[in-house]
XYZ file of C-alpha atoms in Angstrom:
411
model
C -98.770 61.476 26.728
C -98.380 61.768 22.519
C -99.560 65.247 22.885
C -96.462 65.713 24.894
C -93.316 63.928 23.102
C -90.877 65.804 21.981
C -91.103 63.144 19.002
C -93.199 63.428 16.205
C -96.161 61.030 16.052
C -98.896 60.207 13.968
C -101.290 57.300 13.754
C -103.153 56.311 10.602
C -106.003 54.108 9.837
C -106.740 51.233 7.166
C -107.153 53.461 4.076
C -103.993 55.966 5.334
C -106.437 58.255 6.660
C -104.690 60.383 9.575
C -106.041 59.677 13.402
C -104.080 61.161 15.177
C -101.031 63.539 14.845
C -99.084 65.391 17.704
C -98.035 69.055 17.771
C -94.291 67.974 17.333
C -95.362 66.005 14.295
C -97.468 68.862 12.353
C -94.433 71.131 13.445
C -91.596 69.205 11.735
C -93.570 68.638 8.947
C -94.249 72.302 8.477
C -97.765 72.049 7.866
C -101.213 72.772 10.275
C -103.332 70.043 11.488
C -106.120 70.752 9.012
C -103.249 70.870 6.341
C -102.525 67.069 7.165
C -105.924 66.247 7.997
C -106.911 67.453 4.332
C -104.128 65.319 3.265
C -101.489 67.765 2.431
C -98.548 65.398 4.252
C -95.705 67.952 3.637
C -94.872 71.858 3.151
C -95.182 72.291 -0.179
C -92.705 75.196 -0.054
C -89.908 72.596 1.403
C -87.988 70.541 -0.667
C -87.034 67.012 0.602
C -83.393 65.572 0.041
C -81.755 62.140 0.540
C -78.136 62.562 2.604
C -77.036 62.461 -1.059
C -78.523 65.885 -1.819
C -80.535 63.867 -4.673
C -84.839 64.433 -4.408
C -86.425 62.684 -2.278
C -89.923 62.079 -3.761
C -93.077 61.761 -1.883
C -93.247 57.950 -2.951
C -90.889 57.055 -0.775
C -92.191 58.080 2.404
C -91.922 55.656 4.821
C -95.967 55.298 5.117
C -96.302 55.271 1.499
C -94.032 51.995 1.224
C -95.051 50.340 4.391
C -99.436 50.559 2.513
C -97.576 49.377 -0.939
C -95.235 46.544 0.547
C -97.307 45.782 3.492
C -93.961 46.035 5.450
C -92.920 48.500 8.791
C -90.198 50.510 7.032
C -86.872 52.034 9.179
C -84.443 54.339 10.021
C -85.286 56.862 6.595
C -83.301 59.948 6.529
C -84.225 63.110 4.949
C -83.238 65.910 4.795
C -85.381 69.413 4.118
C -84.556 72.158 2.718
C -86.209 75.841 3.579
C -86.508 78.907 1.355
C -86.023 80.703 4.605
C -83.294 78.913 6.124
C -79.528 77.844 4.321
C -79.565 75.277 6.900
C -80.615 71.752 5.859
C -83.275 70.196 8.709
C -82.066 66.434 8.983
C -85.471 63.949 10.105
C -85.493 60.129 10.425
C -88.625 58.723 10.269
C -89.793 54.844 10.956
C -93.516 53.413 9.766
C -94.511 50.444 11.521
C -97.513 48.008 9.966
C -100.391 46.760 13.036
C -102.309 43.740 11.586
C -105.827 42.874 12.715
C -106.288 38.937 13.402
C -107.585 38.060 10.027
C -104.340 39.880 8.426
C -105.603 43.388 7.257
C -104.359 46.170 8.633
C -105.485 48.116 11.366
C -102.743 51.092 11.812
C -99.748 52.555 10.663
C -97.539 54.741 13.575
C -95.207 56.952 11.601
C -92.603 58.752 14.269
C -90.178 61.574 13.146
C -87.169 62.787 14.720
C -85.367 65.525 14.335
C -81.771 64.224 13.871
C -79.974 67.630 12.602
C -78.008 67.776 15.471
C -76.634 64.159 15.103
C -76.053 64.902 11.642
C -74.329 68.044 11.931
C -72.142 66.523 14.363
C -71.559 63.599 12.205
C -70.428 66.392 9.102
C -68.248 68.250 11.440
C -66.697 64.368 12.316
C -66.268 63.844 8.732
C -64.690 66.894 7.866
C -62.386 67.436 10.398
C -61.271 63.420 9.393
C -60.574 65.088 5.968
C -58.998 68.020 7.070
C -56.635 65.801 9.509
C -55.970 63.571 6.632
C -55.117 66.148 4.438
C -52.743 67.656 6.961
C -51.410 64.095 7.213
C -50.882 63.427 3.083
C -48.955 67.144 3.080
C -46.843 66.642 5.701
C -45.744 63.268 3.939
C -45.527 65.524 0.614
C -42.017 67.360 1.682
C -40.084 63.936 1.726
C -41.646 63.033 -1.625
C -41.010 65.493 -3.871
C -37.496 66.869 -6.008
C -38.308 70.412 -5.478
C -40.472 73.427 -4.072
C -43.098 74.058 -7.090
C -43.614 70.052 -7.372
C -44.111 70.558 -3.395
C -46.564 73.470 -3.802
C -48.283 71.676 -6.178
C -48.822 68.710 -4.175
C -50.220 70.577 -0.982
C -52.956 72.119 -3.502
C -54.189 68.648 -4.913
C -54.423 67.098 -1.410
C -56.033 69.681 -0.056
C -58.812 69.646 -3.055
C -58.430 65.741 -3.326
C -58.815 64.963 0.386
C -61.530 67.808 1.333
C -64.771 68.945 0.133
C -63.068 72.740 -0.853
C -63.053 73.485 -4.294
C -59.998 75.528 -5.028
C -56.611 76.047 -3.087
C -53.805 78.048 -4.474
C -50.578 79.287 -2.881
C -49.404 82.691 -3.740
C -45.759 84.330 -2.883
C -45.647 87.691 -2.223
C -43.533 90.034 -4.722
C -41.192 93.014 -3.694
C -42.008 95.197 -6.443
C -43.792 98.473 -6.552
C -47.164 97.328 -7.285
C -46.921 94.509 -4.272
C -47.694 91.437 -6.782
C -49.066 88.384 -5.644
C -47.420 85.614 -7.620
C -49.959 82.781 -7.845
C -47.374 79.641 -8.060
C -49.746 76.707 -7.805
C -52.943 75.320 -7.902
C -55.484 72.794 -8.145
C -59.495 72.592 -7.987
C -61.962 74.553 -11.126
C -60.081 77.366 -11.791
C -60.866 78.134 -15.878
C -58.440 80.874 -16.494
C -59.378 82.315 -13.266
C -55.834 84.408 -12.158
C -55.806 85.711 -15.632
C -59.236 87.289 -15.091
C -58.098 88.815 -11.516
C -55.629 91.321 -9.994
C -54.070 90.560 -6.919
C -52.036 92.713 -4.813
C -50.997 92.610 -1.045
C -50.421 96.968 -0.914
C -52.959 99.071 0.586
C -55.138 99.755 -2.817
C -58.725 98.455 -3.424
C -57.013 95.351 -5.217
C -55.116 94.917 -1.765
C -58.223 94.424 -0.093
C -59.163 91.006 -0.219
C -58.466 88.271 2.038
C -55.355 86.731 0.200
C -53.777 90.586 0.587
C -54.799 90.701 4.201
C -53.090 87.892 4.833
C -50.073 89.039 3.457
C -49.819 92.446 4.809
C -50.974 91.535 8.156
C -49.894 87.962 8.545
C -53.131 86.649 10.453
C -55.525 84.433 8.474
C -58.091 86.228 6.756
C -61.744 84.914 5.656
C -64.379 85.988 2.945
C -67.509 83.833 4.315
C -69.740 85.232 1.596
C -68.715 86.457 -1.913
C -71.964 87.688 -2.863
C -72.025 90.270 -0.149
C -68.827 90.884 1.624
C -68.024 94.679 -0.293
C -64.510 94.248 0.284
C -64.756 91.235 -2.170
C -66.043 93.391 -4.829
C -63.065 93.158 -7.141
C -62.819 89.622 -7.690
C -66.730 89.038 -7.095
C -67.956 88.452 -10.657
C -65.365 86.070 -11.842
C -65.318 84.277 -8.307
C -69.173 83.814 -8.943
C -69.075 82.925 -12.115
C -66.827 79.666 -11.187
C -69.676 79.025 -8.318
C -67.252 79.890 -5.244
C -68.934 81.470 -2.169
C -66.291 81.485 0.332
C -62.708 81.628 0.881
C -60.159 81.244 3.432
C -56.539 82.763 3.598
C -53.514 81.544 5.450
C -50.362 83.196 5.515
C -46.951 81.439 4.629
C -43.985 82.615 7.634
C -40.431 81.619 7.327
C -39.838 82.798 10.904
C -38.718 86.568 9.636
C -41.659 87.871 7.494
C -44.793 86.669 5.708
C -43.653 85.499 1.997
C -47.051 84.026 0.744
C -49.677 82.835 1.606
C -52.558 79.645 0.677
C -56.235 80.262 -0.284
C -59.145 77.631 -0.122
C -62.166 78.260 -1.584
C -65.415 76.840 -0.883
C -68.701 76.405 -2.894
C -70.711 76.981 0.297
C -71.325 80.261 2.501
C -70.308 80.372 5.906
C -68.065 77.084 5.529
C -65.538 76.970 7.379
C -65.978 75.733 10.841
C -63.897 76.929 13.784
C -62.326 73.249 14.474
C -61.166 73.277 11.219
C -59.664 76.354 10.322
C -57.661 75.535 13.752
C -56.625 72.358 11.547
C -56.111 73.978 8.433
C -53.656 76.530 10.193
C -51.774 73.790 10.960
C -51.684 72.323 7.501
C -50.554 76.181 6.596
C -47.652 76.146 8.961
C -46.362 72.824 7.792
C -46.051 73.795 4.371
C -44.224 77.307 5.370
C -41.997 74.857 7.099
C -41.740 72.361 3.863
C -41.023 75.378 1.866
C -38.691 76.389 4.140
C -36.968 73.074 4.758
C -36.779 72.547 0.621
C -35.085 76.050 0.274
C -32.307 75.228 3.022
C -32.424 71.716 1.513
C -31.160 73.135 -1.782
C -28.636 75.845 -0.545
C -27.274 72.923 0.880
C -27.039 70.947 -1.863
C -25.967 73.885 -4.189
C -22.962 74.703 -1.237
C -21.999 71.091 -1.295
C -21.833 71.285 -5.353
C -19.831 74.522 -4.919
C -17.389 73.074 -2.476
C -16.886 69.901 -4.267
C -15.996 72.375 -7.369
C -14.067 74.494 -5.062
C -12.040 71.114 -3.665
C -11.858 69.582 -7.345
C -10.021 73.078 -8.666
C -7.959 73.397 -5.839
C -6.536 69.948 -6.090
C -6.022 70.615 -9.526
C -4.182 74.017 -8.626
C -2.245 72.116 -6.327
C -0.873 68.895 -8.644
C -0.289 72.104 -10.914
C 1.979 73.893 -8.824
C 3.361 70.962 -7.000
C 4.396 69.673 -10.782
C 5.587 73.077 -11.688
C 7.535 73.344 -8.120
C 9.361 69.718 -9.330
C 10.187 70.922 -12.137
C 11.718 74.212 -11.316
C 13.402 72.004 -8.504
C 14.903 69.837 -10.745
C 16.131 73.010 -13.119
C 17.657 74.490 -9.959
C 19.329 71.234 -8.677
C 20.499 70.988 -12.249
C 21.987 74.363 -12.732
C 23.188 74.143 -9.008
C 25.398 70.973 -9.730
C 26.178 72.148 -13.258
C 27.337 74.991 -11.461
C 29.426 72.896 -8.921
C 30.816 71.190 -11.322
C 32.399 74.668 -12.799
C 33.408 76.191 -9.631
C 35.007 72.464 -8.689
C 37.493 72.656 -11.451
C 37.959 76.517 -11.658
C 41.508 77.656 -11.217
C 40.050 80.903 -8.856
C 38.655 80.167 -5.495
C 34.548 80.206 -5.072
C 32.558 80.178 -2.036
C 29.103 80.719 -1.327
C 28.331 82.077 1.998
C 24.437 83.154 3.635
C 23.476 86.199 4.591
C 24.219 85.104 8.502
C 28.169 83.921 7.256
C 27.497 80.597 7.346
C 30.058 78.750 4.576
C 27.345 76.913 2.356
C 30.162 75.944 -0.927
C 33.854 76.155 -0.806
C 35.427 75.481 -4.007
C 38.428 73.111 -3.616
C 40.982 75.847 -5.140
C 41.165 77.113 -1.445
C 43.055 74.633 -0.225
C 45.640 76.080 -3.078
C 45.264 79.466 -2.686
C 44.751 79.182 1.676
C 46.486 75.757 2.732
C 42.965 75.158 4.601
C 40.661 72.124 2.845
C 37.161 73.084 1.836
C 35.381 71.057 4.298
C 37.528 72.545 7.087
C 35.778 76.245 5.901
C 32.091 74.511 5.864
C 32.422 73.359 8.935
C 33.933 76.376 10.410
C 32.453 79.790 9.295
C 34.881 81.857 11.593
C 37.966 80.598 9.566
C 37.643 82.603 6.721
C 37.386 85.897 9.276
C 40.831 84.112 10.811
C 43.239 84.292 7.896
C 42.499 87.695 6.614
C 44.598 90.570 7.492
C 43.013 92.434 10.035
C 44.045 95.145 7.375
C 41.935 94.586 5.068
C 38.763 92.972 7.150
C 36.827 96.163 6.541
C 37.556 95.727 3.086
C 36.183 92.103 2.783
C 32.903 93.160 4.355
C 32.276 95.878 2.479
C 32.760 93.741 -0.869
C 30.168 90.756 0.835
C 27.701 93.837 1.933
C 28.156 94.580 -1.951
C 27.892 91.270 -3.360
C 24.849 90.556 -1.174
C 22.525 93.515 -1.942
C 23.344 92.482 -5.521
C 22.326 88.783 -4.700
C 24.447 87.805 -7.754
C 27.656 87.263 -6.475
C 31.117 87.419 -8.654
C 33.951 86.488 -6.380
């Protein structure tokens, strides 16, 4: 029936001598049967980790406490690491103590299980809780912020702060011959790193990488090994140097064309998992729409500035010409009435008349010269056409026609 489990058992006697082990024991320990039975407990090629990553050292093996303390020992995690394998082998392993009647002991049972699949679920779990909490923080970041590089900023410190990634930077895309990419912020171990680099989004070797993918071709683009992908070979020594392995590329859309785009880099190969570069695409289209909403946010503000200038001088303009209007008014009414004033007491008779013969001033003099008051021509237009000669009519229009081209009128 031991033979048989798919967990790993082995039995132990007084003195830690080794029973009894089954196959599924001897094959997550790595090691033969005569290995253990000659008392070689582990593969000495393997290295043994705590979930920490710290060494895990033989002495605290569960059976090795349980024959010092004299205590079962549970639920001990490690971890084991292959030379053949970048994949860490999770086992949890339990020791419980049998006592004989006068106290001694009479075995130890030691079972293993292999818990990597638990545990990798558990690190997808915890990562993806990151990711959606960094997606969460950024999102929040927009309303926060005065302006678009304190914005950009922000996203790369959450997104370092909040996940296990090492590096993110956001990049803008330049219009220029040599197709720049701008780096424009950043956060994570970086030590000089864009001064060391070229970057480029064009179609030349420097154009290559995943951040110039991205940018040319607006579809995420992924290095999941530095150390071997060839089209990483520009940027491979001083990526190395600062211990990155991976990277990830998301390009920035403002709904018409690709202006940028945001990198994450990761210490680790092979990083990224498919859950949460669905997430971090997300977090990428957010902040293309936080960009976004900050650059309409501030042509607003810039148009409402500009109108409120705009209103400001045209009120001004306005009290200016309104004044200047008065003014001039006020000269007119005053040289109109000074005018009056002459043509009242003039000896001659004065009239002004419009352009459609409508009497507008009759100086009192006609009533002397024509028998007819002034008011009586004002109100009547026609009279002045009534008490000239039909003789000389033609003559009288001709002289207004005259006057009136002239504007300045001498009667």
């Amino acid at each position: 029936l031991v033979k048989d489990m798919p967990v790993g058992v082995i039995l132990y006697g007084p003195e830690s001598e080794v029973i009894m082990s089954n196959p599924r024991a001897l094959e997550l320990l790595g090691i033969t049967k005569d290995q253990y039975e000659g008392n070689i407990k582990f593969n000495p090629d393997w290295k043994m980790i705590h979930e920490d990553g710290s060494v895990f050292y033989n002495s605290e093996q569960p059976v090795e406490q349980v024959y010092e303390t004299l205590r079962s020992v549970h639920n001990v995690v490690i971890g084991i690491s292959r030379p053949d394998s970048k994949k860490i082998t999770w086992l949890l392993k339990n020791a419980e103590i049998l006592f004989k009647e006068d106290g001694s002991i009479r075995n130890v049972v030691c079972s293993i299980i292999d818990i990597t699949e638990r545990k990798e679920k558990e690190e997808t779990l915890r990562k993806l809780n990151m990711t959606l909490s960094a997606i969460s923080k950024s999102s929040q970041a927009m309303n926060q912020v005065k302006d678009e590089a304190e914005y950009l900023k922000k996203v790369c410190n959450i997104v370092v702060e909040d996940t296990d990634f090492s590096m993110a930077w956001i990049g803008y895309a330049e219009d220029n011959e040599a197709k720049t990419i701008q780096p424009m912020a950043s956060a994570g171990f970086i030590d000089n790193y864009f001064d060391s680099i070229k970057l480029s989004w064009d179609d030349s070797e420097y154009g290559q990488g995943p951040t110039g993918i991205a940018i040319r071709t607006g579809k995420v683009s992924m290095c999941n090994n530095m150390f071997t992908d060839p089209s990483f070979e520009p940027w491979r020594e001083e990526a190395i140097k600062r211990g990155y392995a991976s990277s990830i590329v998301f390009p920035l859309n403002d709904g018409v064309k690709t202006f940028g785009a945001i990198t994450i880099y990761s210490k680790e190969s092979d990083s990224f998992l498919n859950d949460e570069v669905q997430l971090l695409s997300k977090l990428a289209s957010d902040l293309a729409h936080g960009i976004t909403t900050i650059r309409l946010r501030a042509a607003h503000e810039f148009t409402e500035i500009a109108l409120i200038k705009s209103h400001s001088e045209l009120e001004m303009t306005v009290k200016k010409r309104t004044a200047e209007l008065i003014k001039s008014n006020e000269a007119l009414k005053f040289t109109e009435e000074k005018y009056r004033t002459v043509a009242d007491f003039a000896t001659n008779w004065e009239f002004w008349i419009s352009p459609d013969d409508q009497m507008i001033y009759c100086s009192p003099s006609c009533e002397r010269v024509t028998g007819y008051s002034s008011n009586e021509f004002v109100v009547n237009s026609q009279l002045i056409f009534d008490i000239i000669h039909p003789d000389d009519l033609q003559m009288y229009q001709e002289h207004k026609k005259k006057e009136m081209q002239s504007i300045v009128c001498d009667h």
